[in-house]
C-alpha cells in the first residue's frame, strides 16, 4: 500500500480479506511513524473492525511495538464487560488477548447500569490522561488520539452517533450517552464528533453491500436530510476509506479500484 500523503484517500479492493490486510498495513505504518515521533500510539477501536483478526497474524504481529500502544473505544454498549454484546469483549477475544499490550495501557469502560454514569466516568478517565500528559489536547480543546478505526452502519451512523438522535449534535462533551439507540442494545456511550474529528488519523473500514448507499452519498457528496453522520467525519492529518467491491458497488466505475 502506498504511504498516505494527503488528507483524504479512498482505496478499494475486491475482497474483505484484502481490505483487512491493507488496513493492517496502514495501521502498522502509522504505529511505527507516530511511536518514533512521540513514544506512544493511541488507538481507538469500534465494534467489528477488521483489526481484530489481521494485526495478530505474522509478520505484522512481530513488527509492532505493542508496549507503546494505548487502547480506547470510540463507543461501547452499556453492558458488563463479559457480555457477548460488549465491544471490549469482542476486542479482547479477537485481538487484545493475542498481543502483548500492557494491561495498564487498555482503557475499557467501568460498567454501571446507568449509561450517563458510564459516559461521565469514561470522560473523567480521558480528562485524567490529558492532565497527566498521556494524551494531548487538540487546538480546539479536545483529546487528540493518533488513530481511530470506524465502521459505518447502513443508516450512515458512526460510533453510536445515529442520524435521528441528538447525540450527533453534542459539541460540548467528550463522551455522551444514548438510551434509545435504534439497534440493540439501546444503552450506549460514544465519543462526540469534536473528539472523533480531533484525531490525527481516521480509518473508515466498510465491507458490506448494505452500507453501499451511505458510502455513495458520502463520497459523492450527495445531498441527504438529515446529513449522514459518516459524512461529518474529518481528521487532522489523514482520513482513509477502505472499501471492498461490495461496499463500493454504488460508486462510479471510474473510482479507483485495485
mmCIF file of C-alpha atoms in Angstrom:
data_model
loop_
_atom_site.group_PDB
_atom_site.id
_atom_site.type_symbol
_atom_site.label_atom_id
_atom_site.label_comp_id
_atom_site.label_asym_id
_atom_site.label_seq_id
_atom_site.Cartn_x
_atom_site.Cartn_y
_atom_site.Cartn_z
ATOM 1 C CA UNK A 1 0.000 0.000 0.000
ATOM 2 C CA UNK A 2 1.366 3.467 -0.827
ATOM 3 C CA UNK A 3 2.261 5.675 2.110
ATOM 4 C CA UNK A 4 -0.667 8.044 2.778
ATOM 5 C CA UNK A 5 0.369 11.567 1.853
ATOM 6 C CA UNK A 6 -2.880 13.513 1.528
ATOM 7 C CA UNK A 7 -5.663 14.402 3.896
ATOM 8 C CA UNK A 8 -8.247 12.066 2.374
ATOM 9 C CA UNK A 9 -7.950 8.916 0.297
ATOM 10 C CA UNK A 10 -10.234 6.109 -0.844
ATOM 11 C CA UNK A 11 -8.849 2.643 -1.535
ATOM 12 C CA UNK A 12 -10.970 -0.194 -2.889
ATOM 13 C CA UNK A 13 -10.062 -3.886 -3.050
ATOM 14 C CA UNK A 14 -12.104 -6.849 -4.274
ATOM 15 C CA UNK A 15 -12.487 -8.795 -1.038
ATOM 16 C CA UNK A 16 -12.840 -8.241 2.681
ATOM 17 C CA UNK A 17 -9.609 -10.159 3.298
ATOM 18 C CA UNK A 18 -7.671 -7.823 1.003
ATOM 19 C CA UNK A 19 -9.194 -4.802 2.709
ATOM 20 C CA UNK A 20 -8.237 -6.237 6.099
ATOM 21 C CA UNK A 21 -4.622 -6.647 5.038
ATOM 22 C CA UNK A 22 -4.473 -3.072 3.738
ATOM 23 C CA UNK A 23 -5.970 -1.738 6.961
ATOM 24 C CA UNK A 24 -3.386 -3.665 8.969
ATOM 25 C CA UNK A 25 -0.571 -2.325 6.798
ATOM 26 C CA UNK A 26 -1.954 1.195 7.215
ATOM 27 C CA UNK A 27 -2.103 0.806 10.989
ATOM 28 C CA UNK A 28 1.427 -0.610 11.103
ATOM 29 C CA UNK A 29 2.759 2.341 9.094
ATOM 30 C CA UNK A 30 1.254 4.909 11.441
ATOM 31 C CA UNK A 31 2.232 2.893 14.515
ATOM 32 C CA UNK A 32 5.897 2.994 13.506
ATOM 33 C CA UNK A 33 5.743 6.636 12.446
ATOM 34 C CA UNK A 34 3.974 8.013 15.487
ATOM 35 C CA UNK A 35 5.872 5.925 18.057
ATOM 36 C CA UNK A 36 9.142 7.158 16.559
ATOM 37 C CA UNK A 37 7.887 10.741 16.856
ATOM 38 C CA UNK A 38 6.368 10.771 20.337
ATOM 39 C CA UNK A 39 6.906 7.409 22.013
ATOM 40 C CA UNK A 40 3.340 6.087 22.120
ATOM 41 C CA UNK A 41 0.435 5.253 19.805
ATOM 42 C CA UNK A 42 -3.168 5.769 20.910
ATOM 43 C CA UNK A 43 -5.647 3.596 19.007
ATOM 44 C CA UNK A 44 -9.414 3.881 19.318
ATOM 45 C CA UNK A 45 -11.421 0.785 18.410
ATOM 46 C CA UNK A 46 -15.059 0.324 17.480
ATOM 47 C CA UNK A 47 -17.131 -2.828 17.276
ATOM 48 C CA UNK A 48 -16.334 -5.218 14.460
ATOM 49 C CA UNK A 49 -13.288 -3.545 12.932
ATOM 50 C CA UNK A 50 -11.104 -5.884 10.926
ATOM 51 C CA UNK A 51 -8.054 -5.048 13.021
ATOM 52 C CA UNK A 52 -9.150 -7.829 15.387
ATOM 53 C CA UNK A 53 -8.096 -10.607 13.046
ATOM 54 C CA UNK A 54 -5.324 -9.165 10.919
ATOM 55 C CA UNK A 55 -2.879 -7.473 13.260
ATOM 56 C CA UNK A 56 -2.442 -10.708 15.183
ATOM 57 C CA UNK A 57 -1.058 -12.505 12.120
ATOM 58 C CA UNK A 58 2.589 -12.779 11.072
ATOM 59 C CA UNK A 59 4.560 -10.791 10.104
ATOM 60 C CA UNK A 60 2.623 -7.796 11.445
ATOM 61 C CA UNK A 61 2.379 -9.095 14.998
ATOM 62 C CA UNK A 62 6.145 -9.399 15.317
ATOM 63 C CA UNK A 63 6.868 -5.963 13.835
ATOM 64 C CA UNK A 64 4.592 -3.928 16.124
ATOM 65 C CA UNK A 65 5.904 -2.262 19.281
ATOM 66 C CA UNK A 66 2.872 -3.291 21.314
ATOM 67 C CA UNK A 67 4.286 -1.949 24.574
ATOM 68 C CA UNK A 68 3.743 1.600 23.290
ATOM 69 C CA UNK A 69 0.094 1.118 22.282
ATOM 70 C CA UNK A 70 -2.775 2.712 24.223
ATOM 71 C CA UNK A 71 -6.234 1.246 23.542
ATOM 72 C CA UNK A 72 -9.586 3.044 23.813
ATOM 73 C CA UNK A 73 -13.121 2.582 22.475
ATOM 74 C CA UNK A 74 -14.978 5.137 20.359
ATOM 75 C CA UNK A 75 -18.249 3.699 21.632
ATOM 76 C CA UNK A 76 -19.368 0.946 23.923
ATOM 77 C CA UNK A 77 -22.554 -0.863 24.781
ATOM 78 C CA UNK A 78 -23.618 -0.323 28.387
ATOM 79 C CA UNK A 79 -23.356 -3.961 29.357
ATOM 80 C CA UNK A 80 -20.928 -5.839 31.625
ATOM 81 C CA UNK A 81 -17.503 -6.346 30.049
ATOM 82 C CA UNK A 82 -18.072 -10.098 29.836
ATOM 83 C CA UNK A 83 -21.389 -9.695 27.997
ATOM 84 C CA UNK A 84 -21.356 -11.029 24.393
ATOM 85 C CA UNK A 85 -22.553 -7.587 23.208
ATOM 86 C CA UNK A 86 -19.539 -5.793 24.704
ATOM 87 C CA UNK A 87 -17.153 -4.169 22.230
ATOM 88 C CA UNK A 88 -14.409 -4.710 24.801
ATOM 89 C CA UNK A 89 -15.058 -8.461 24.879
ATOM 90 C CA UNK A 90 -15.030 -8.578 21.072
ATOM 91 C CA UNK A 91 -11.638 -6.882 21.004
ATOM 92 C CA UNK A 92 -10.316 -8.993 23.882
ATOM 93 C CA UNK A 93 -11.201 -12.281 22.213
ATOM 94 C CA UNK A 94 -10.150 -11.313 18.717
ATOM 95 C CA UNK A 95 -7.154 -9.082 19.328
ATOM 96 C CA UNK A 96 -6.069 -7.988 22.785
ATOM 97 C CA UNK A 97 -5.620 -11.496 24.209
ATOM 98 C CA UNK A 98 -3.194 -12.303 21.375
ATOM 99 C CA UNK A 99 -0.795 -9.360 21.600
ATOM 100 C CA UNK A 100 1.412 -8.137 24.475
ATOM 101 C CA UNK A 101 -0.171 -4.728 25.075
ATOM 102 C CA UNK A 102 0.314 -3.922 28.783
ATOM 103 C CA UNK A 103 -2.945 -4.223 30.705
ATOM 104 C CA UNK A 104 -2.468 -0.754 32.152
ATOM 105 C CA UNK A 105 -2.485 0.639 28.587
ATOM 106 C CA UNK A 106 -6.014 -0.651 27.900
ATOM 107 C CA UNK A 107 -8.912 1.623 28.859
ATOM 108 C CA UNK A 108 -12.345 -0.058 28.825
ATOM 109 C CA UNK A 109 -15.430 1.398 30.455
ATOM 110 C CA UNK A 110 -16.293 0.865 34.093
ATOM 111 C CA UNK A 111 -19.699 -0.776 33.892
ATOM 112 C CA UNK A 112 -22.744 0.681 35.614
ATOM 113 C CA UNK A 113 -26.426 0.180 34.757
ATOM 114 C CA UNK A 114 -26.619 3.943 34.171
ATOM 115 C CA UNK A 115 -25.450 4.994 30.697
ATOM 116 C CA UNK A 116 -24.992 8.563 31.926
ATOM 117 C CA UNK A 117 -22.737 7.392 34.761
ATOM 118 C CA UNK A 118 -20.635 5.275 32.387
ATOM 119 C CA UNK A 119 -20.213 8.205 29.980
ATOM 120 C CA UNK A 120 -19.229 10.602 32.760
ATOM 121 C CA UNK A 121 -16.740 8.095 34.155
ATOM 122 C CA UNK A 122 -15.129 7.440 30.762
ATOM 123 C CA UNK A 123 -14.794 11.162 30.109
ATOM 124 C CA UNK A 124 -13.210 11.525 33.549
ATOM 125 C CA UNK A 125 -10.690 8.812 32.607
ATOM 126 C CA UNK A 126 -9.801 10.748 29.452
ATOM 127 C CA UNK A 127 -9.509 14.052 31.310
ATOM 128 C CA UNK A 128 -7.107 12.490 33.809
ATOM 129 C CA UNK A 129 -4.978 11.107 30.976
ATOM 130 C CA UNK A 130 -4.852 14.579 29.437
ATOM 131 C CA UNK A 131 -3.948 16.114 32.807
ATOM 132 C CA UNK A 132 -1.199 13.501 33.212
ATOM 133 C CA UNK A 133 0.135 14.306 29.698
ATOM 134 C CA UNK A 134 -0.617 10.795 28.448
ATOM 135 C CA UNK A 135 -2.995 12.211 25.831
ATOM 136 C CA UNK A 136 -2.533 15.594 24.149
ATOM 137 C CA UNK A 137 -5.255 18.172 23.574
ATOM 138 C CA UNK A 138 -6.161 19.325 20.087
ATOM 139 C CA UNK A 139 -6.142 23.006 19.186
ATOM 140 C CA UNK A 140 -9.903 23.041 19.844
ATOM 141 C CA UNK A 141 -9.557 21.660 23.365
ATOM 142 C CA UNK A 142 -10.497 18.011 22.853
ATOM 143 C CA UNK A 143 -8.307 14.916 23.366
ATOM 144 C CA UNK A 144 -6.306 14.079 20.262
ATOM 145 C CA UNK A 145 -5.964 10.378 19.514
ATOM 146 C CA UNK A 146 -3.463 9.094 16.975
ATOM 147 C CA UNK A 147 -5.772 6.702 15.109
ATOM 148 C CA UNK A 148 -9.492 5.966 15.235
ATOM 149 C CA UNK A 149 -10.899 2.935 13.423
ATOM 150 C CA UNK A 150 -14.522 3.398 12.377
ATOM 151 C CA UNK A 151 -17.151 1.354 10.634
ATOM 152 C CA UNK A 152 -20.309 2.705 9.001
ATOM 153 C CA UNK A 153 -23.860 1.455 9.512
ATOM 154 C CA UNK A 154 -26.434 1.090 6.725
ATOM 155 C CA UNK A 155 -28.064 4.282 8.037
ATOM 156 C CA UNK A 156 -24.725 6.109 7.915
ATOM 157 C CA UNK A 157 -24.100 6.060 11.662
ATOM 158 C CA UNK A 158 -20.583 6.009 13.056
ATOM 159 C CA UNK A 159 -19.659 5.078 16.625
ATOM 160 C CA UNK A 160 -23.059 5.402 18.341
ATOM 161 C CA UNK A 161 -23.899 8.689 16.629
ATOM 162 C CA UNK A 162 -27.124 7.945 14.767
ATOM 163 C CA UNK A 163 -28.841 10.083 12.101
ATOM 164 C CA UNK A 164 -32.000 10.894 14.058
ATOM 165 C CA UNK A 165 -30.606 11.142 17.564
ATOM 166 C CA UNK A 166 -29.443 14.363 19.279
ATOM 167 C CA UNK A 167 -26.077 12.967 20.420
ATOM 168 C CA UNK A 168 -24.608 13.649 16.968
ATOM 169 C CA UNK A 169 -25.038 17.391 17.612
ATOM 170 C CA UNK A 170 -23.301 17.401 21.000
ATOM 171 C CA UNK A 171 -20.317 19.749 20.614
ATOM 172 C CA UNK A 172 -19.547 20.223 24.310
ATOM 173 C CA UNK A 173 -18.933 16.846 25.944
ATOM 174 C CA UNK A 174 -16.078 14.474 25.164
ATOM 175 C CA UNK A 175 -18.219 11.406 25.820
ATOM 176 C CA UNK A 176 -22.006 11.286 25.699
ATOM 177 C CA UNK A 177 -24.631 8.605 26.227
ATOM 178 C CA UNK A 178 -27.684 7.275 24.450
ATOM 179 C CA UNK A 179 -30.529 5.275 25.969
ATOM 180 C CA UNK A 180 -32.675 4.722 22.881
ATOM 181 C CA UNK A 181 -30.289 3.579 20.166
ATOM 182 C CA UNK A 182 -32.203 2.304 17.107
ATOM 183 C CA UNK A 183 -30.421 -1.049 17.375
ATOM 184 C CA UNK A 184 -29.713 -3.380 20.269
ATOM 185 C CA UNK A 185 -28.626 -2.790 22.909
ATOM 186 C CA UNK A 186 -30.312 0.617 23.337
ATOM 187 C CA UNK A 187 -27.972 1.962 26.056
ATOM 188 C CA UNK A 188 -24.523 3.024 24.833
ATOM 189 C CA UNK A 189 -21.806 5.605 25.306
ATOM 190 C CA UNK A 190 -19.935 7.280 22.483
ATOM 191 C CA UNK A 191 -17.263 9.831 21.682
ATOM 192 C CA UNK A 192 -18.746 13.042 20.308
ATOM 193 C CA UNK A 193 -17.830 14.412 16.890
ATOM 194 C CA UNK A 194 -15.423 17.046 18.264
ATOM 195 C CA UNK A 195 -13.356 14.223 19.791
ATOM 196 C CA UNK A 196 -13.568 11.984 16.720
ATOM 197 C CA UNK A 197 -12.629 14.820 14.381
ATOM 198 C CA UNK A 198 -9.666 15.829 16.549
ATOM 199 C CA UNK A 199 -7.925 12.528 15.748
ATOM 200 C CA UNK A 200 -4.683 12.665 13.816
ATOM 201 C CA UNK A 201 -5.746 9.785 11.556
ATOM 202 C CA UNK A 202 -9.055 8.030 10.948
ATOM 203 C CA UNK A 203 -9.595 4.813 9.009
ATOM 204 C CA UNK A 204 -13.132 4.156 7.758
ATOM 205 C CA UNK A 205 -13.494 0.420 7.105
ATOM 206 C CA UNK A 206 -16.601 -0.677 5.174
ATOM 207 C CA UNK A 207 -17.067 -4.112 3.610
ATOM 208 C CA UNK A 208 -20.816 -4.799 3.362
ATOM 209 C CA UNK A 209 -23.121 -4.106 0.432
ATOM 210 C CA UNK A 210 -25.811 -2.850 2.810
ATOM 211 C CA UNK A 211 -23.580 0.160 3.513
ATOM 212 C CA UNK A 212 -23.083 0.946 -0.195
ATOM 213 C CA UNK A 213 -25.730 3.693 -0.246
ATOM 214 C CA UNK A 214 -24.162 5.509 2.711
ATOM 215 C CA UNK A 215 -20.727 5.229 1.088
ATOM 216 C CA UNK A 216 -22.072 6.601 -2.197
ATOM 217 C CA UNK A 217 -23.894 9.548 -0.586
ATOM 218 C CA UNK A 218 -20.827 10.481 1.451
ATOM 219 C CA UNK A 219 -18.046 10.086 -1.093
ATOM 220 C CA UNK A 220 -20.049 11.553 -3.980
ATOM 221 C CA UNK A 221 -21.203 14.450 -1.758
ATOM 222 C CA UNK A 222 -24.873 13.833 -2.460
ATOM 223 C CA UNK A 223 -27.467 15.834 -0.508
ATOM 224 C CA UNK A 224 -29.226 13.977 2.268
ATOM 225 C CA UNK A 225 -31.510 15.126 5.078
ATOM 226 C CA UNK A 226 -30.507 14.805 7.762
ATOM 227 C CA UNK A 227 -26.838 14.655 6.714
ATOM 228 C CA UNK A 228 -25.399 11.202 7.292
ATOM 229 C CA UNK A 229 -23.154 11.085 10.360
ATOM 230 C CA UNK A 230 -20.426 9.342 8.338
ATOM 231 C CA UNK A 231 -20.273 12.396 6.063
ATOM 232 C CA UNK A 232 -19.234 14.547 9.022
ATOM 233 C CA UNK A 233 -16.078 12.599 9.869
ATOM 234 C CA UNK A 234 -12.858 14.588 9.444
ATOM 235 C CA UNK A 235 -9.271 14.039 10.571
ATOM 236 C CA UNK A 236 -6.384 16.353 11.349
ATOM 237 C CA UNK A 237 -3.858 14.578 9.105
ATOM 238 C CA UNK A 238 -5.270 11.607 7.226
ATOM 239 C CA UNK A 239 -8.762 10.243 6.597
ATOM 240 C CA UNK A 240 -8.697 6.965 4.670
ATOM 241 C CA UNK A 241 -11.660 4.947 3.424
ATOM 242 C CA UNK A 242 -11.026 1.221 2.983
ATOM 243 C CA UNK A 243 -13.747 -0.438 0.904
ATOM 244 C CA UNK A 244 -14.296 -3.751 -0.790
ATOM 245 C CA UNK A 245 -16.203 -4.031 -4.042
ATOM 246 C CA UNK A 246 -19.476 -4.716 -2.213
ATOM 247 C CA UNK A 247 -19.286 -1.507 -0.193
ATOM 248 C CA UNK A 248 -18.158 0.451 -3.271
ATOM 249 C CA UNK A 249 -20.796 -1.023 -5.588
ATOM 250 C CA UNK A 250 -22.752 2.254 -5.941
ATOM 251 C CA UNK A 251 -19.694 4.387 -6.698
ATOM 252 C CA UNK A 252 -18.908 5.403 -10.306
ATOM 253 C CA UNK A 253 -16.944 2.822 -12.246
ATOM 254 C CA UNK A 254 -14.143 5.366 -12.633
ATOM 255 C CA UNK A 255 -13.456 5.243 -8.889
ATOM 256 C CA UNK A 256 -10.026 3.790 -8.156
ATOM 257 C CA UNK A 257 -10.375 0.033 -7.669
ATOM 258 C CA UNK A 258 -7.496 -2.369 -7.179
#
